[in-house]
Tab-separated table of N, CA, C and O in Angstrom:
chain	number	residue	atom	x	y	z
B	1	ARG	N	-44.567	-3.035	40.535
B	1	ARG	CA	-43.620	-1.833	40.001
B	1	ARG	C	-43.372	-2.169	38.337
B	1	ARG	O	-43.259	-3.191	37.675
B	2	GLN	N	-43.341	-0.731	37.516
B	2	GLN	CA	-43.218	-0.947	36.090
B	2	GLN	C	-41.635	-1.412	35.573
B	2	GLN	O	-41.082	-1.172	36.404
B	3	HIS	N	-41.812	-2.280	35.177
B	3	HIS	CA	-40.786	-2.535	34.388
B	3	HIS	C	-39.739	-1.733	33.693
B	3	HIS	O	-40.121	-1.001	33.202
B	4	SER	N	-38.173	-1.561	34.153
B	4	SER	CA	-37.509	-0.517	33.718
B	4	SER	C	-36.171	-1.240	32.399
B	4	SER	O	-35.458	-2.191	33.226
B	5	PRO	N	-36.534	-0.841	31.135
B	5	PRO	CA	-35.397	-1.344	30.123
B	5	PRO	C	-33.750	-1.279	30.140
B	5	PRO	O	-32.926	-1.897	30.447
B	6	VAL	N	-33.900	0.337	31.450
B	6	VAL	CA	-32.463	0.137	31.901
B	6	VAL	C	-32.068	-1.008	32.610
B	6	VAL	O	-31.035	-1.124	32.889
B	7	ARG	N	-32.648	-1.656	33.486
B	7	ARG	CA	-31.992	-2.659	34.298
B	7	ARG	C	-32.473	-3.875	33.850
B	7	ARG	O	-31.789	-4.657	34.775
B	8	SER	N	-33.163	-4.334	32.291
B	8	SER	CA	-32.657	-5.644	32.460
B	8	SER	C	-31.740	-5.571	31.159
B	8	SER	O	-31.545	-6.904	30.737
B	9	HIS	N	-31.542	-4.449	30.919
B	9	HIS	CA	-30.072	-5.145	30.023
B	9	HIS	C	-28.763	-4.712	30.082
B	9	HIS	O	-28.379	-4.261	31.220
B	10	GLY	N	-27.812	-5.774	29.526
B	10	GLY	CA	-26.320	-5.712	30.236
B	10	GLY	C	-25.403	-4.289	29.368
B	10	GLY	O	-26.275	-3.900	28.581
B	11	HIS	N	-24.447	-3.779	30.309
B	11	HIS	CA	-24.030	-2.947	29.861
B	11	HIS	C	-23.649	-3.001	28.165
B	11	HIS	O	-23.852	-1.844	27.719
B	12	ASN	N	-23.133	-3.948	27.791
B	12	ASN	CA	-22.700	-4.180	26.383
B	12	ASN	C	-23.887	-3.850	25.178
B	12	ASN	O	-23.890	-2.998	24.748
B	13	GLN	N	-25.122	-4.765	25.688
B	13	GLN	CA	-26.248	-4.406	24.911
B	13	GLN	C	-26.934	-2.863	24.850
B	13	GLN	O	-27.365	-2.293	23.920
B	14	LEU	N	-26.819	-2.248	26.482
B	14	LEU	CA	-27.347	-1.091	26.102
B	14	LEU	C	-26.466	0.019	25.609
B	14	LEU	O	-27.088	0.906	24.548
B	15	VAL	N	-24.781	-0.082	25.634
B	15	VAL	CA	-23.948	0.760	25.049
B	15	VAL	C	-24.782	0.485	23.221
B	15	VAL	O	-24.753	1.421	22.870
B	16	ASN	N	-24.563	-0.658	22.941
B	16	ASN	CA	-24.600	-1.013	21.316
B	16	ASN	C	-26.176	-0.070	21.408
B	16	ASN	O	-26.380	0.075	19.938
B	17	THR	N	-27.119	-0.440	21.951
B	17	THR	CA	-28.275	-0.017	21.461
B	17	THR	C	-28.491	1.763	21.396
B	17	THR	O	-28.896	2.211	20.429
B	18	ALA	N	-27.818	2.079	22.461
B	18	ALA	CA	-27.773	3.197	22.264
B	18	ALA	C	-27.031	4.137	21.156
B	18	ALA	O	-27.668	4.806	20.457
B	19	PHE	N	-26.023	3.603	20.645
B	19	PHE	CA	-25.002	4.008	19.601
B	19	PHE	C	-25.972	3.618	18.287
B	19	PHE	O	-26.056	4.664	17.591
B	20	LEU	N	-26.528	2.441	18.145
B	20	LEU	CA	-27.321	2.345	16.994
B	20	LEU	C	-28.849	3.218	16.904
B	20	LEU	O	-28.920	3.805	15.839
B	21	THR	N	-29.255	3.699	18.143
B	21	THR	CA	-30.265	4.493	18.066
B	21	THR	C	-30.229	5.648	17.864
B	21	THR	O	-30.786	6.609	17.324
B	22	ILE	N	-28.927	6.306	18.235
B	22	ILE	CA	-28.634	7.879	18.349
B	22	ILE	C	-27.649	7.896	17.094
B	22	ILE	O	-27.949	8.782	16.132
B	23	PHE	N	-26.707	7.170	16.887
B	23	PHE	CA	-25.650	7.130	15.730
B	23	PHE	C	-26.014	6.426	14.350
B	23	PHE	O	-25.156	6.576	13.423
B	24	SER	N	-26.460	5.302	14.432
B	24	SER	CA	-27.141	4.489	13.515
B	24	SER	C	-25.661	3.519	13.109
B	24	SER	O	-25.434	3.635	12.166
B	25	ARG	N	-24.864	3.726	14.031
B	25	ARG	CA	-23.990	2.849	13.985
B	25	ARG	C	-23.584	2.069	15.470
B	25	ARG	O	-23.782	2.858	16.244
B	26	PRO	N	-22.530	0.923	15.224
B	26	PRO	CA	-22.486	0.358	16.697
B	26	PRO	C	-21.130	1.242	16.808
B	26	PRO	O	-20.320	1.615	15.715
B	27	PRO	N	-21.045	1.230	18.450
B	27	PRO	CA	-19.462	1.561	19.012
B	27	PRO	C	-18.306	1.342	18.568
B	27	PRO	O	-18.456	-0.568	18.228
B	28	THR	N	-17.580	1.874	18.656
B	28	THR	CA	-15.745	1.342	18.257
B	28	THR	C	-15.483	0.450	19.451
B	28	THR	O	-16.217	0.249	20.584
B	29	GLU	N	-14.598	-0.580	19.252
B	29	GLU	CA	-14.015	-1.223	20.518
B	29	GLU	C	-13.517	-0.198	21.804
B	29	GLU	O	-14.260	-0.487	23.022
B	30	VAL	N	-13.476	0.804	21.317
B	30	VAL	CA	-12.546	1.787	22.290
B	30	VAL	C	-14.062	2.694	22.729
B	30	VAL	O	-13.883	2.401	24.249
B	31	GLU	N	-15.043	2.992	22.273
B	31	GLU	CA	-16.151	3.440	22.896
B	31	GLU	C	-16.900	2.238	23.513
B	31	GLU	O	-17.496	2.838	24.650
B	32	LEU	N	-17.064	1.797	23.125
B	32	LEU	CA	-17.809	0.796	23.871
B	32	LEU	C	-17.233	0.100	25.337
B	32	LEU	O	-17.752	-0.097	26.356
B	33	ALA	N	-15.650	-0.321	25.021
B	33	ALA	CA	-15.219	-0.443	26.727
B	33	ALA	C	-15.424	0.782	27.592
B	33	ALA	O	-15.744	0.366	28.423
B	34	GLU	N	-14.867	1.710	26.825
B	34	GLU	CA	-15.342	3.271	28.302
B	34	GLU	C	-16.175	3.211	28.710
B	34	GLU	O	-16.765	3.124	30.064
B	35	LEU	N	-17.793	3.372	27.658
B	35	LEU	CA	-18.581	3.339	27.893
B	35	LEU	C	-18.872	2.012	29.089
B	35	LEU	O	-19.909	2.247	30.148
B	36	VAL	N	-18.893	1.084	28.601
B	36	VAL	CA	-19.225	-0.359	29.886
B	36	VAL	C	-18.373	-0.246	31.011
B	36	VAL	O	-18.787	-0.225	32.326
B	37	GLU	N	-17.582	0.561	30.766
B	37	GLU	CA	-16.253	0.833	32.077
B	37	GLU	C	-16.940	1.787	33.221
B	37	GLU	O	-17.285	1.799	34.149
B	38	TYR	N	-17.718	2.713	32.087
B	38	TYR	CA	-18.576	3.878	33.038
B	38	TYR	C	-19.770	3.276	33.907
B	38	TYR	O	-20.142	3.626	34.933
B	39	LEU	N	-20.275	2.659	33.132
B	39	LEU	CA	-21.793	2.135	33.671
B	39	LEU	C	-21.552	1.088	35.024
B	39	LEU	O	-21.990	1.335	35.645
B	40	ALA	N	-20.189	0.254	34.540
B	40	ALA	CA	-20.158	-0.533	35.835
B	40	ALA	C	-19.547	0.376	37.187
B	40	ALA	O	-19.999	-0.367	38.376
B	41	ALA	N	-19.146	1.612	36.456
B	41	ALA	CA	-18.265	1.711	37.809
B	41	ALA	C	-19.659	2.840	38.437
B	41	ALA	O	-19.292	2.987	39.921
B	42	HIS	N	-20.522	2.756	37.774
B	42	HIS	CA	-21.612	3.434	38.691
B	42	HIS	C	-23.036	2.721	39.110
B	42	HIS	O	-24.238	3.182	38.550
B	43	LYS	N	-22.766	1.579	39.568
B	43	LYS	CA	-24.096	0.873	39.046
B	43	LYS	C	-24.692	0.799	40.059
B	43	LYS	O	-26.122	0.553	40.052
B	44	ASP	N	-24.756	1.310	41.123
B	44	ASP	CA	-25.941	1.560	42.262
B	44	ASP	C	-26.328	2.986	41.534
B	44	ASP	O	-27.574	3.205	42.574
B	45	ALA	N	-26.149	3.673	40.664
B	45	ALA	CA	-26.857	4.817	40.184
B	45	ALA	C	-26.952	4.615	38.797
B	45	ALA	O	-26.966	5.656	37.702
B	46	ARG	N	-27.514	3.481	38.468
B	46	ARG	CA	-27.344	3.116	36.843
B	46	ARG	C	-28.116	3.805	36.469
B	46	ARG	O	-28.120	4.384	34.914
B	47	GLU	N	-29.324	4.226	36.271
B	47	GLU	CA	-29.987	4.889	35.956
B	47	GLU	C	-29.701	6.425	35.547
B	47	GLU	O	-29.817	7.153	34.165
B	48	VAL	N	-29.352	6.707	36.551
B	48	VAL	CA	-27.996	8.029	35.984
B	48	VAL	C	-27.201	8.104	34.950
B	48	VAL	O	-27.147	8.928	34.499
B	49	ALA	N	-26.627	6.982	35.515
B	49	ALA	CA	-25.390	6.871	34.449
B	49	ALA	C	-25.801	6.282	33.100
B	49	ALA	O	-25.647	6.804	32.063
B	50	VAL	N	-26.629	5.860	33.062
B	50	VAL	CA	-27.440	5.447	31.845
B	50	VAL	C	-27.779	7.084	31.068
B	50	VAL	O	-27.339	7.233	29.871
B	51	ARG	N	-28.615	7.727	31.675
B	51	ARG	CA	-28.871	9.092	31.405
B	51	ARG	C	-27.778	9.946	30.475
B	51	ARG	O	-27.964	10.608	29.761
B	52	ASN	N	-26.479	9.787	31.888
B	52	ASN	CA	-25.609	10.470	31.155
B	52	ASN	C	-24.899	10.115	30.207
B	52	ASN	O	-24.324	10.881	29.345
B	53	VAL	N	-24.743	8.582	29.787
B	53	VAL	CA	-24.408	8.632	28.718
B	53	VAL	C	-24.938	8.752	27.354
B	53	VAL	O	-24.727	9.242	26.023
B	54	VAL	N	-26.417	8.562	27.511
B	54	VAL	CA	-27.687	9.209	26.076
B	54	VAL	C	-26.933	10.688	26.167
B	54	VAL	O	-26.923	11.255	25.018
B	55	TRP	N	-27.150	11.186	27.074
B	55	TRP	CA	-26.984	12.924	27.018
B	55	TRP	C	-25.543	13.145	26.387
B	55	TRP	O	-25.381	14.089	25.576
B	56	ALA	N	-24.402	12.526	26.407
B	56	ALA	CA	-22.908	12.726	26.015
B	56	ALA	C	-23.175	12.075	24.715
B	56	ALA	O	-22.496	12.700	23.936
B	57	LEU	N	-23.994	11.395	24.491
B	57	LEU	CA	-24.206	10.781	22.956
B	57	LEU	C	-24.935	11.797	22.100
B	57	LEU	O	-24.555	12.037	20.955
B	58	LEU	N	-26.017	12.339	22.982
B	58	LEU	CA	-27.154	13.755	22.146
B	58	LEU	C	-25.913	14.584	21.874
B	58	LEU	O	-26.444	15.610	20.682
B	59	SER	N	-24.994	14.962	23.022
B	59	SER	CA	-24.259	16.233	22.998
B	59	SER	C	-23.234	16.411	22.123
B	59	SER	O	-22.402	17.198	21.628
B	60	ALA	N	-22.920	14.982	21.125
B	60	ALA	CA	-21.197	14.852	20.685
B	60	ALA	C	-21.747	15.466	19.271
B	60	ALA	O	-23.182	15.523	18.340
B	61	ASN	N	-20.400	16.218	18.852
B	61	ASN	CA	-20.329	16.350	17.434
B	61	ASN	C	-21.127	15.660	16.522
B	61	ASN	O	-21.403	16.281	15.317
B	62	GLU	N	-20.697	13.995	16.067
B	62	GLU	CA	-21.344	13.588	15.625
B	62	GLU	C	-22.748	13.139	15.570
B	62	GLU	O	-23.030	13.301	14.039
B	63	PHE	N	-23.407	13.532	16.278
B	63	PHE	CA	-25.058	13.197	16.164
B	63	PHE	C	-25.092	14.932	16.045
B	63	PHE	O	-25.825	15.220	15.231
B	64	CYS	N	-24.806	16.206	16.565
B	64	CYS	CA	-25.270	17.592	16.243
B	64	CYS	C	-24.778	17.495	14.574
B	64	CYS	O	-25.752	18.394	14.334
B	65	LEU	N	-23.768	16.902	14.055
B	65	LEU	CA	-23.860	17.653	12.811
B	65	LEU	C	-23.783	16.471	11.633
B	65	LEU	O	-24.074	16.990	10.800
B	66	ASN	N	-24.427	14.961	12.280
B	66	ASN	CA	-24.748	14.409	10.899
B	66	ASN	C	-26.201	13.832	11.053
B	66	ASN	O	-26.865	13.082	10.530
B	67	HIS	N	-27.262	14.717	12.304
B	67	HIS	CA	-28.336	14.213	12.565
B	67	HIS	C	-29.345	15.689	12.326
B	67	HIS	O	-29.532	16.555	13.386
């Protein structure tokens, strides 16, 4: 089976990586806490939850207006 980076990263690292990749900045404490809580609540469907987080970040005004 192919190694999945989604499975190998902790929630904090995953959120930090997503923010740095998409917004070129780290998440605020509130953003980090909310998204880590979301990922933890959806641990049984983690890959779907990660896709939802990435989609939400890409749909954010910050990304649409700054990138």
